[in-house]
Coordinates of C-alpha atoms and ligand atoms in Angstrom, one line a residue:
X184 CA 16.2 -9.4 12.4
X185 CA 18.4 -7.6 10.2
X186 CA 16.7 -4.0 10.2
X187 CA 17.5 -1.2 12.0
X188 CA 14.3 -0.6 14.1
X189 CA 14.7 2.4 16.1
X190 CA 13.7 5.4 13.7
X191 CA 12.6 7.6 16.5
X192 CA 14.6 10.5 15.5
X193 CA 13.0 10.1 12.0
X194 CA 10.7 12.9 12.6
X195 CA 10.1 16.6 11.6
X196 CA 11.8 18.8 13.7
X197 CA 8.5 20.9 14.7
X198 CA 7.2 17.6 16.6
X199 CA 9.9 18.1 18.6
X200 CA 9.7 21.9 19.0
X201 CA 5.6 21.3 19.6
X202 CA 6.4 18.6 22.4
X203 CA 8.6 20.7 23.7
X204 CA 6.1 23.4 24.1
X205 CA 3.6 21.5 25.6
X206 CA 5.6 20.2 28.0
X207 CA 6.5 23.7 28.7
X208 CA 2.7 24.4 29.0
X209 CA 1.3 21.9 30.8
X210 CA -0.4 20.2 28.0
X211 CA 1.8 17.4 27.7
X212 CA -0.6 14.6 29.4
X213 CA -4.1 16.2 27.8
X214 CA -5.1 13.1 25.6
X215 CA -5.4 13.9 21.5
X216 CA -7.3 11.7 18.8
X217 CA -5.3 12.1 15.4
X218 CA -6.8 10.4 12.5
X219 CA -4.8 9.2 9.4
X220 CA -6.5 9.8 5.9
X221 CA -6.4 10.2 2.4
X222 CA -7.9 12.7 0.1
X223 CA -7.9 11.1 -3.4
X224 CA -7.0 8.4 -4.3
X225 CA -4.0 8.0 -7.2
X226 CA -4.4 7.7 -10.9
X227 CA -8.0 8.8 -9.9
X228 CA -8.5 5.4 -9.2
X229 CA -11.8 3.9 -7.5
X230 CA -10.0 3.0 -4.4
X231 CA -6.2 2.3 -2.7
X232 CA -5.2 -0.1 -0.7
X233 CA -3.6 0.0 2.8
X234 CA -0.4 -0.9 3.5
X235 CA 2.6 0.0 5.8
X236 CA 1.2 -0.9 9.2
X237 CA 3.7 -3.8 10.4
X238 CA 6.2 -1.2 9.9
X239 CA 4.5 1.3 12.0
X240 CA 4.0 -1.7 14.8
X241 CA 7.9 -2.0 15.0
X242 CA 8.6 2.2 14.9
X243 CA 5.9 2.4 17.9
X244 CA 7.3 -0.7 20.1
X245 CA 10.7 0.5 19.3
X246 CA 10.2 4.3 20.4
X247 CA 13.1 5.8 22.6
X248 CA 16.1 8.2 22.4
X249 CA 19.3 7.2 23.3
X250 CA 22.0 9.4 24.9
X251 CA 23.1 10.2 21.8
X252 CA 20.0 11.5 20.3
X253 CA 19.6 13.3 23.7
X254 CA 22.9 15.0 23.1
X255 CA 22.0 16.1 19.5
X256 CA 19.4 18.0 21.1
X257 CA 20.6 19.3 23.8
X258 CA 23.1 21.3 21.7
X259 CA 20.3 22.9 19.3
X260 CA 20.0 25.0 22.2
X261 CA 15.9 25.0 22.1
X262 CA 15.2 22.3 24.1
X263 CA 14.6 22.3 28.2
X264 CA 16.8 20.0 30.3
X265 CA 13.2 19.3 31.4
X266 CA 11.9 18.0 28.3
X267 CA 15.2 16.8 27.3
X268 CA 14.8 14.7 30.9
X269 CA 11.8 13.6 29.9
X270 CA 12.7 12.0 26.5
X271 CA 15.6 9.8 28.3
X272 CA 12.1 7.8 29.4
X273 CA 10.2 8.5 26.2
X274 CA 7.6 5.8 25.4
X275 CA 4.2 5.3 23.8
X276 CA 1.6 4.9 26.1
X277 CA -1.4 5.0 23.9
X278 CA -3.9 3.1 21.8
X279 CA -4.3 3.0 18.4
X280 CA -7.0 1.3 16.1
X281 CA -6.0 0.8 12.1
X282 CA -7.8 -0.7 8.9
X283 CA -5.4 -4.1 8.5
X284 CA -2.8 -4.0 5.8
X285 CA -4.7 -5.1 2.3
X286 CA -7.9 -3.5 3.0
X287 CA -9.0 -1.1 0.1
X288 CA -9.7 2.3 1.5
X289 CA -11.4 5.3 0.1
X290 CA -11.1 9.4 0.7
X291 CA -11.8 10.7 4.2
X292 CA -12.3 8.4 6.2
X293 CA -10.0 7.5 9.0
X294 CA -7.2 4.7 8.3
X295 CA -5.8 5.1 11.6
X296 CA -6.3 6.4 14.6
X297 CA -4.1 7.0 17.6
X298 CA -5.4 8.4 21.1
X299 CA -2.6 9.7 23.1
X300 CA -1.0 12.0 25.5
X301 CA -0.5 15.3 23.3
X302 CA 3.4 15.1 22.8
X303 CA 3.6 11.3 21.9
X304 CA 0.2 11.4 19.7
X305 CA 1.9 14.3 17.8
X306 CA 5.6 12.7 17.7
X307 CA 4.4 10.0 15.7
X308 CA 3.1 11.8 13.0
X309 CA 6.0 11.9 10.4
X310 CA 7.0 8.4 10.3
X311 CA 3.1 6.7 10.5
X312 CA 2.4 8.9 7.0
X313 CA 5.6 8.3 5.6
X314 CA 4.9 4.8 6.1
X315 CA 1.5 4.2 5.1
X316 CA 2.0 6.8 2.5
X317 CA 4.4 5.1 0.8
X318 CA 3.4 1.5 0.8
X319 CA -0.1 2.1 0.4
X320 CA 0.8 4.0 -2.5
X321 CA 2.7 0.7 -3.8
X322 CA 0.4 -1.3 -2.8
X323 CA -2.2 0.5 -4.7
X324 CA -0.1 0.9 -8.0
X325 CA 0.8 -2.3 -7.7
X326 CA -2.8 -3.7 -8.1
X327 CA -3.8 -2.1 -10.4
X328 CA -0.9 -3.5 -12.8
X329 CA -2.0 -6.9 -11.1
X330 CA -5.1 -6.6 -12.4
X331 CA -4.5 -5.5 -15.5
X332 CA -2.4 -9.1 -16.0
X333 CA -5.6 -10.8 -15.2
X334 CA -4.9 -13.7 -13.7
X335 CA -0.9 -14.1 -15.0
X336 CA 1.5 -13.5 -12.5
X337 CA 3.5 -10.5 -12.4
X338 CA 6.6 -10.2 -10.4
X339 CA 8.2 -7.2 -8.7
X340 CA 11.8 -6.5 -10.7
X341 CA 12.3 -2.4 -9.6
X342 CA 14.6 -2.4 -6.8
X343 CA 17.7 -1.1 -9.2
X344 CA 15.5 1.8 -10.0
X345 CA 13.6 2.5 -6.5
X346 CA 14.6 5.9 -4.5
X347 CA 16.5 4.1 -2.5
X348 CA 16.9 0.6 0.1
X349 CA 13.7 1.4 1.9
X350 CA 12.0 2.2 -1.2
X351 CA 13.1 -0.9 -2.3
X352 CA 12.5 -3.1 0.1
X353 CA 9.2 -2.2 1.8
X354 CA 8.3 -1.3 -1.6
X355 CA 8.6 -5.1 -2.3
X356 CA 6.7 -6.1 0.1
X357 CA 3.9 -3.9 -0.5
X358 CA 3.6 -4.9 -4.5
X359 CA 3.6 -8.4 -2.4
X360 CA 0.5 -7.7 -0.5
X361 CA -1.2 -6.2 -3.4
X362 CA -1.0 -9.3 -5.5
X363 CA 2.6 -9.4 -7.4
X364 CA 3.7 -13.0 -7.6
X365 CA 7.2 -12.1 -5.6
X366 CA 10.1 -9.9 -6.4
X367 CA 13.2 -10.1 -7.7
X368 CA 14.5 -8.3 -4.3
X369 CA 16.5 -11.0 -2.1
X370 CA 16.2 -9.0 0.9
X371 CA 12.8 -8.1 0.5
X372 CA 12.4 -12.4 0.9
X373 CA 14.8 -12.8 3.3
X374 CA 13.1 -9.7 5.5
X375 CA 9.3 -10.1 4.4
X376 CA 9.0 -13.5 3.2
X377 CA 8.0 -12.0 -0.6
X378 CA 9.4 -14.8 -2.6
X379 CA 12.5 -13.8 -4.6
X380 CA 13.2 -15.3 -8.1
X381 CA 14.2 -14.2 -11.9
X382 CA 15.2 -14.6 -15.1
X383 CA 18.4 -12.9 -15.9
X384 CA 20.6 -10.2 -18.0
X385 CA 22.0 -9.8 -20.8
X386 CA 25.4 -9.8 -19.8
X387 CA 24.7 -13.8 -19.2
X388 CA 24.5 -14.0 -22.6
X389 CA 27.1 -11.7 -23.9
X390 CA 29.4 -13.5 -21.5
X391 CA 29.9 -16.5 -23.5
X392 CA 31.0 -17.0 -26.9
X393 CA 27.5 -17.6 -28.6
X394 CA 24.0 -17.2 -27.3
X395 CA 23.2 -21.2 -27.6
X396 CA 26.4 -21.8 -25.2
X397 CA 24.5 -18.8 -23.0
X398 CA 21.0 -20.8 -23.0
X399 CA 22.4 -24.4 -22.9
X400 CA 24.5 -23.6 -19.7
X401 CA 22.0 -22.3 -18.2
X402 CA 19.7 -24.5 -18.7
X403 CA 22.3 -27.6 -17.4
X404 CA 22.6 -25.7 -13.9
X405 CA 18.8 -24.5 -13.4
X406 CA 16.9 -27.1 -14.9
X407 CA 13.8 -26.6 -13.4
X408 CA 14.1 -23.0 -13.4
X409 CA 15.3 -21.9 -17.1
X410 CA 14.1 -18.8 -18.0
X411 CA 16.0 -17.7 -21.3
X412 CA 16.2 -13.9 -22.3
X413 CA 15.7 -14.2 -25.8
X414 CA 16.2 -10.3 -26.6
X415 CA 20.3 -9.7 -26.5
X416 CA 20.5 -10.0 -30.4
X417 CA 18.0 -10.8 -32.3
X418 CA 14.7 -12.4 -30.7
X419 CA 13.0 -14.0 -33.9
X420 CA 16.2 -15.0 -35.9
X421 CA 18.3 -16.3 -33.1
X422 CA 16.9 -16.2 -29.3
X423 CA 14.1 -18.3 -29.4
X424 CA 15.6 -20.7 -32.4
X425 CA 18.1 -21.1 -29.7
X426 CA 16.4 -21.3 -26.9
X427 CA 14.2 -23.9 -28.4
X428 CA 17.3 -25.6 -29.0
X429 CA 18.4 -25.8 -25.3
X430 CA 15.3 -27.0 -24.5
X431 CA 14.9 -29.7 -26.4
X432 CA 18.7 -30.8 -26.1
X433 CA 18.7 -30.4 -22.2
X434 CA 15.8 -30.3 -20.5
X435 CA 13.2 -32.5 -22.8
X436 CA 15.6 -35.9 -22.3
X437 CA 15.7 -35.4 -18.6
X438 CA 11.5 -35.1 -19.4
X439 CA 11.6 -31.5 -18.4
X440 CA 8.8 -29.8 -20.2
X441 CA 8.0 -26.8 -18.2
X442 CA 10.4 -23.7 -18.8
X443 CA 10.1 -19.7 -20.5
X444 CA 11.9 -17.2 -22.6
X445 CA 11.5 -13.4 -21.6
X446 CA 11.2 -10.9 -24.3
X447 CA 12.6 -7.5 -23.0
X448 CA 12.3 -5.3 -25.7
X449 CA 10.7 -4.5 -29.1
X450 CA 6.7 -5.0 -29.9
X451 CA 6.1 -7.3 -27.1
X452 CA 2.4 -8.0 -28.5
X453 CA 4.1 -8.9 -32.3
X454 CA 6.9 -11.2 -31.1
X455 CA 5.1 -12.7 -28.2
X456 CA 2.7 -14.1 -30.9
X457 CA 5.4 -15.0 -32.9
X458 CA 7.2 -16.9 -30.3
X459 CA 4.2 -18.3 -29.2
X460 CA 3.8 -20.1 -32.4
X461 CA 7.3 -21.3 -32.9
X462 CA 7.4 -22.9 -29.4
X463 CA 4.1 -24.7 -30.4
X464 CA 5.3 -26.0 -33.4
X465 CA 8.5 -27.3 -31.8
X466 CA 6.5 -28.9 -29.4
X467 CA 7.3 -26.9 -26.5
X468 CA 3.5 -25.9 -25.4
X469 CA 4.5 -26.0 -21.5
X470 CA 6.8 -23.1 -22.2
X471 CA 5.8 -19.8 -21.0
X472 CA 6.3 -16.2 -22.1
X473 CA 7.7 -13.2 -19.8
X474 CA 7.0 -9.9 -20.7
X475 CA 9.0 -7.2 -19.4
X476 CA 10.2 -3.2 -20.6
X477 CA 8.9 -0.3 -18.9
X478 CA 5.9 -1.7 -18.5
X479 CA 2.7 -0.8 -16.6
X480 CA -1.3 -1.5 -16.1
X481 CA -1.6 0.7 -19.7
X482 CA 0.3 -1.2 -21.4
X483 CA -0.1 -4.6 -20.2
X484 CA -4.2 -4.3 -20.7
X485 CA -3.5 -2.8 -24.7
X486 CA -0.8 -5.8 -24.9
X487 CA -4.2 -8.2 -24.8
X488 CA -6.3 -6.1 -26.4
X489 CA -3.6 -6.7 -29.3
X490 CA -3.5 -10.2 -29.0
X491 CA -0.3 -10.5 -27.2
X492 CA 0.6 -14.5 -26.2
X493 CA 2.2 -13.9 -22.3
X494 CA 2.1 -15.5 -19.7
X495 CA 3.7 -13.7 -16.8
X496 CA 5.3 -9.9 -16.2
X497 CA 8.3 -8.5 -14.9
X498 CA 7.5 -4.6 -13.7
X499 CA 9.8 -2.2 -12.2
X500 CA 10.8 1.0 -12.6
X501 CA 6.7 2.5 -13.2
X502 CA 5.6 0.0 -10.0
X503 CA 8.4 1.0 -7.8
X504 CA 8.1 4.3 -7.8
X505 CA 4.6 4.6 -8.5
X506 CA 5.7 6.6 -11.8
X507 CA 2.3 8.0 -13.1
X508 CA 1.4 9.4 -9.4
X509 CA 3.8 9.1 -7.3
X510 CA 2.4 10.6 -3.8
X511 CA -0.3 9.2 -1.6
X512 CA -1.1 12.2 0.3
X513 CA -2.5 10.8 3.5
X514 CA -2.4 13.3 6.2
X515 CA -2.2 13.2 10.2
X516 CA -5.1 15.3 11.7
X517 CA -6.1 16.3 15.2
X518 CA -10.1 14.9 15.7
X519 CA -10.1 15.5 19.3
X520 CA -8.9 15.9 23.3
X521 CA -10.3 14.6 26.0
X522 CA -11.3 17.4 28.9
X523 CA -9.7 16.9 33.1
X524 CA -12.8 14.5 33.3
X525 CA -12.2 12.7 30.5
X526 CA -15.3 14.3 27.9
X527 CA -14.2 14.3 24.0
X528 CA -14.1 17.6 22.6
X529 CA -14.3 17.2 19.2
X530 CA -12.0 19.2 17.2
X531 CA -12.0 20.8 13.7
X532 CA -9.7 22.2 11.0
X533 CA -11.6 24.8 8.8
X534 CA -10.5 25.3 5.1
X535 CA -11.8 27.8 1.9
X536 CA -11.3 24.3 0.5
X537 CA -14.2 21.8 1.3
X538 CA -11.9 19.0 1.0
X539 CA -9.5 20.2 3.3
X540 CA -12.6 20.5 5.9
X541 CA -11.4 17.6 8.9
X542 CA -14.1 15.5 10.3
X543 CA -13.9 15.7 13.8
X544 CA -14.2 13.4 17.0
X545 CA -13.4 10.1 17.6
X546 CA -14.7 7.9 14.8
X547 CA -15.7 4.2 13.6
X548 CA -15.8 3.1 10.5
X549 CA -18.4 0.4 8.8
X550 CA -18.0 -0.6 5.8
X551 CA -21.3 -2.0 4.5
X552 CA -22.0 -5.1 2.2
X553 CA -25.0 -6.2 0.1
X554 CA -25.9 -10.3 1.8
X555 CA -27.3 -10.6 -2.0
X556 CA -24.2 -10.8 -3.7
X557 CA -21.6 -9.7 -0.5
X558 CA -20.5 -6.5 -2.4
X559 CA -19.4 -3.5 -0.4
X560 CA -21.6 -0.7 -1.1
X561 CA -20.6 1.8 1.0
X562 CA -18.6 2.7 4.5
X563 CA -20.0 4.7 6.8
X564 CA -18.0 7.0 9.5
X565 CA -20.0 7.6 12.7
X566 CA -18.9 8.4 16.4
X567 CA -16.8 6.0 18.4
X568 CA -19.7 5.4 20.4
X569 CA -22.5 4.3 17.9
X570 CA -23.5 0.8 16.6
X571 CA -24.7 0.4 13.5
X572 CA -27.7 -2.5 13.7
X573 CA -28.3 -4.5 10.5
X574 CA -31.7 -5.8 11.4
X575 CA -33.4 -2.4 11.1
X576 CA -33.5 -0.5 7.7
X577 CA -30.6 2.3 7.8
X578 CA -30.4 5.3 5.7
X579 CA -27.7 6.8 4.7
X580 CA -27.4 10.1 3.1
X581 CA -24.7 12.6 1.0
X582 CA -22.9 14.3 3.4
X583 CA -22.3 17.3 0.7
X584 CA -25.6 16.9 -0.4
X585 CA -28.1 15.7 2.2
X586 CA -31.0 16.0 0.3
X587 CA -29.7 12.9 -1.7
X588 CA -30.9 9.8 0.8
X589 CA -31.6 6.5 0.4
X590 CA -32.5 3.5 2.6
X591 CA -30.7 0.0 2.7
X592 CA -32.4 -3.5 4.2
X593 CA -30.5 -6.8 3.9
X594 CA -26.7 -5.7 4.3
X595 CA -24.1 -6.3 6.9
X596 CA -21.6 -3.7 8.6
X597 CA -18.6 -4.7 9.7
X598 CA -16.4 -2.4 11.7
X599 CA -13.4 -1.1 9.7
X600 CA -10.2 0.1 12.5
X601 CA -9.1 -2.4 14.7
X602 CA -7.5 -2.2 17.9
X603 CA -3.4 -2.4 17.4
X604 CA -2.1 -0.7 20.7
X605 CA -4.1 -0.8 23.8
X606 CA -2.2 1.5 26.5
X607 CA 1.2 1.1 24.6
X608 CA 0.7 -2.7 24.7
X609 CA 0.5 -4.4 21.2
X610 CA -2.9 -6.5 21.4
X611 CA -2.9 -7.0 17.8
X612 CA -1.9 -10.9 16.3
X613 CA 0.4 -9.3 13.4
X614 CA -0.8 -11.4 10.6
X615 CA 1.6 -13.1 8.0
X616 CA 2.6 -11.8 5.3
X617 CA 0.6 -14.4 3.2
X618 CA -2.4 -13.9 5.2
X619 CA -2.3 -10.2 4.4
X620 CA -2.3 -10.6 0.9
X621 CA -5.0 -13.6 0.7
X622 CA -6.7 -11.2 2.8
X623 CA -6.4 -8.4 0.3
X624 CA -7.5 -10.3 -2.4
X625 CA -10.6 -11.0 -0.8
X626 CA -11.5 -7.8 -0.2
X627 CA -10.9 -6.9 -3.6
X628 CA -12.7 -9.5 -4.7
X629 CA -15.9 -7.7 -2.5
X630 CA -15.6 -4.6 -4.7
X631 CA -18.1 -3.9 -7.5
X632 CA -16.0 -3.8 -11.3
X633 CA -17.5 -0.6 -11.4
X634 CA -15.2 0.8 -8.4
X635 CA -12.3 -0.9 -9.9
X636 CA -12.1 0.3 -13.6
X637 CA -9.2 2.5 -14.5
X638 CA -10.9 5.3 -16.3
X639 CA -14.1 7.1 -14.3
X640 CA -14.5 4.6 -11.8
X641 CA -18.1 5.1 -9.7
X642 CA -17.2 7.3 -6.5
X643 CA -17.8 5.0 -3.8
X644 CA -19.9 6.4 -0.7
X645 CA -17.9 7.2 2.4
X646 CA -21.0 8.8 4.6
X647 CA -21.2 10.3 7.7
X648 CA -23.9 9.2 10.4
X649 CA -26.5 11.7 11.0
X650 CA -25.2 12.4 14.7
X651 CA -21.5 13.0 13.0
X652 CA -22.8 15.3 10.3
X653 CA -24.7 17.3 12.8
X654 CA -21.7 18.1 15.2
X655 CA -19.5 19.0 12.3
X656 CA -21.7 21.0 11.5
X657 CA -22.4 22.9 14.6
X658 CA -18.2 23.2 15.0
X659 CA -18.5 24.5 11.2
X660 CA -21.2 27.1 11.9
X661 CA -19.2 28.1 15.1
X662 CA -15.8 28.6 13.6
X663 CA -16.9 29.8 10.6
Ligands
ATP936 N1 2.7 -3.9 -28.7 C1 3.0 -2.9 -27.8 N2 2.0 -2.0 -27.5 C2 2.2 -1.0 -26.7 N3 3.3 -0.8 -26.0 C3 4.3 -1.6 -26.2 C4 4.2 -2.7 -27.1 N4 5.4 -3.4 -27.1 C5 6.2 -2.8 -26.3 N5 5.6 -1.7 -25.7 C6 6.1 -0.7 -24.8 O1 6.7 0.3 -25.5 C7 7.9 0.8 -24.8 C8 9.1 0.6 -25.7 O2 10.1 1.4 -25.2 P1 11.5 1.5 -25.9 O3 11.3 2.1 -27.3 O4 12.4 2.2 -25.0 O5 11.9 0.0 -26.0 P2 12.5 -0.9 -27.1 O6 12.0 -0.6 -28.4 O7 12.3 -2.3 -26.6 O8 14.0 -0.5 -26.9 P3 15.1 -0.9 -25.9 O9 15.9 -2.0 -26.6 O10 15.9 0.3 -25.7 O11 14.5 -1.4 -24.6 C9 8.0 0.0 -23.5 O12 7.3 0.7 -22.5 C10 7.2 -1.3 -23.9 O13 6.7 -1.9 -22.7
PRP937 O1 11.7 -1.9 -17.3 P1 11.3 -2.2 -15.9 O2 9.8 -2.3 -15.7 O3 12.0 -1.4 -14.9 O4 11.7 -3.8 -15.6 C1 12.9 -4.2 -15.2 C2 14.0 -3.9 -16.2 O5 15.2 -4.1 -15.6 C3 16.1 -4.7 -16.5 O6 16.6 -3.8 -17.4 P2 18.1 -3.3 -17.3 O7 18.4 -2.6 -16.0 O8 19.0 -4.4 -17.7 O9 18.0 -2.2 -18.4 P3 17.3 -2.1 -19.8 O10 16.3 -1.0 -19.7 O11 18.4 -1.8 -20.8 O12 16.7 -3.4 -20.2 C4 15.2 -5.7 -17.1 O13 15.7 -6.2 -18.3 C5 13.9 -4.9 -17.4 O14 13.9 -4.3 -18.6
NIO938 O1 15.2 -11.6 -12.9 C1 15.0 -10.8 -13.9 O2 14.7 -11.2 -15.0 C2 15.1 -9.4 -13.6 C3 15.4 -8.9 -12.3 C4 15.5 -7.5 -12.1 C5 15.3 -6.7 -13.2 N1 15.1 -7.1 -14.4 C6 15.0 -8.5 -14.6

């Protein structure tokens, strides 16, 4: 394994200061619940998609400080030789239960939770959201451009524009997971197993003396993988005549019928259609178009609208970086300790902002489905401790407005977080990177249309069980 693992000291300094203190003040052992959630989703979108967790298995089995680290610390003059004792050992200990990579998650409701010893449940903070903040943010973008192609393959091409290698490459494999065909990142293959292919640049073609020297070289070493930019200098008069040329001179005698142009620049809907046709009428039907150029779900969806002939997309710089929104604002919450004897206390952060309101405890999550038709119609948060039983009629009600109820027969709940770390020991079979995305289309697929539309999608229900509602209530009515 090529990456560098260990990112323990990849956190904000006040976890340090704060597991300081509570080593200081005898709270270090008293066990926390933190949740992980999200408070809208981006682009105002119906739902996003989780992603990031694999990464987040490796930070947590790889937790320690080295002497090193140890030293930095010593000499910001803050810390106790205690504590600082104490890190030398440093290891996770706890549980913690998460949706799986791929699911599509919705506003407040917990997407991970992690029950710990106070200093280690806090430490973890900082890297777990920057981790499933960023690739669920990806991931989410990414689908959304997915399905906009409907159906063609769009591949991943933003690593020369991402904010940075990480961004890059765990960017990668999030568009991976969320439905992009592969990338054109090598590492992110060689790491993540997203498949890496291309086209390629211009410079290919200014290299030689003409473009048809460019296209017929090209096509003599790839054969079976000649993709021909048709854009360097002039796409109708001179790329695809000459691709069309290279085709038919090198690949059709060798009874290679199945190749592409990609058209980088200029109306891609006008000179797609164009192309389209002169392919055609040369005979080259098995030919397909790529589309690339700033591109993004907007444009791609007018692109048909218009008539546009591709076949497949290149998208990078608005997919890597999540251009139009580019923050997934998950946030790291405290839901609960445990007393000396073990009792949950349910814990609560107040806000003038209703939003910001936590929900406290420790939670499950169902998320419910229709049997007639197997769409998911709504998740439901209740305590750790409750079952939801589809045989009998369950009704489920507006936690903002509890007045609106309605009753649901016929459906089936299935629990949402799983169990990834039992007691510091990984219990979870880390699933490939292929399953995770078969799995994510799946779930997709168990969505209603109406959640996944770009503009005003219907807010799905995330409700709270009656015996939820009423104790965040009570802790509302006695903070407040
Ligand atoms: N038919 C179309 N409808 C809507 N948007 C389009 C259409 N064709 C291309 N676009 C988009 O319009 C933008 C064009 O940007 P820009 O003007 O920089 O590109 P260009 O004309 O191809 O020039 P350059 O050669 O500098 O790339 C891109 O985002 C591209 O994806
Ligand atoms: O536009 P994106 O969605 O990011 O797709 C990737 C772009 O990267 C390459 O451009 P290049 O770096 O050669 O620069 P260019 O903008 O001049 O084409 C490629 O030709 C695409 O245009
Ligand atoms: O393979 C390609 O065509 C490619 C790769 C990265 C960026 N732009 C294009």
């Amino acid at each position: 394994m090529k990456e560098h693992l260990n990112y323990t000291m990849l956190c904000d300094f006040y976890e340090l200061t704060m597991g300081n203190g509570y080593f200081e003040t005898g709270l270090a052992d008293q066990i926390c619940y933190f949740d992980v959630f999200f408070r809208n989703v981006p682009d105002e979108g119906g739902f996003a998609i989780a992603a990031g967790l694999e990464q987040v298995i490796d930070y947590v089995e790889n937790l320690a400080f080295d002497d090193e680290d140890i030293q930095y610390l010593r000499g910001k003059n803050c810390f106790s030789e205690a504590f600082l004792t104490y890190l030398k050992d440093f290891r996770f200990t706890g549980d913690i239960w998460a949706v799986p990579e791929g699911t599509p998650i919705f506003p407040r409701e917990p997407i991970l939770t992690v029950r710990a010893p106070a200093i280690q449940a806090q430490f973890i903070e900082t890297f777990l959201l920057l981790t499933l903040n960023h690739q669920s943010l990806i991931a989410t973008k990414t689908n959304r451009i997915v399905r906009a192609a409907q159906g063609r393959p769009v591949s991943e091409f933003g690593s020369r524009r991402a904010q940075g290698p990480d961004a890059a490459l765990l960017g990668a494999r999030a568009s991976y997971i969320a439905g992009c065909s592969g990338t054109a990142c090598t590492l992110a293959d060689e790491l993540y197993g997203s498949p890496a292919g291309g086209t390629m640049a211009h410079s290919w073609v200014q290299m030689f003396p003409d473009e048809l020297t460019a296209f017929r070289t090209y096509c003599q070493l790839y054969p079976h993988n000649a993709t021909l930019l048709v854009d360097t200098y002039n796409v109708l008069g001179s790329g695809v005549p000459n691709a069309i040329k290279a085709f038919k001179e090198v690949l059709l005698p060798q009874g290679i019928t199945s190749c592409g142009i990609r058209l980088d620049s200029g109306d891609l809907a006008y000179l797609s259609r164009k192309a389209r046709k002169m392919l055609d009428d040369a005979g080259l039907t098995g030919c397909r178009i790529f589309a690339s150029n700033a591109l993004d779900e907007y444009i791609i969806r007018d692109l048909f609208l218009q008539g546009a002939q591709i076949d497949a997309f290149g998208v990078g710089e608005r997919l890597i970086t999540s251009r139009s929104e580019p923050v997934f604002g998950g946030v790291y919450k405290l839901a609960a300790v445990e007393d000396k004897d073990g009792n949950i206390i349910p814990k609560i952060k107040i806000s003038e902002n209703p939003a910001k309101i936590t929900t406290p405890h420790f939670k499950k999550v169902y998320r419910l489905f229709d049997n007639e038709g197997g769409k998911a119609f709504a998740d439901l948060v209740t305590l750790h401790d409750e079952t939801v039983d589809a045989s009998k009629p369950l009704e489920l009600f507006d936690p903002d407005a509890t007045w609106k109820r309605k009753t649901f027969t016929n459906f089936t709940a299935q629990e949402l977080l799983v169990p990834i770390f039992q007691g510091g020991r990984l219990v979870y079979p880390r699933p490939s990177i292929q399953e995770i995305r078969a799995y994510c289309a799946r779930q997709i697929e168990l969505q209603w249309d109406e959640v996944k539309r770009f503009e005003n999608p219907h807010n799905y229900y995330v409700d709270l069980s009656q015996k939820l509602w009423d104790i965040k209530q009570e802790l509302l009515e006695e903070q407040g």
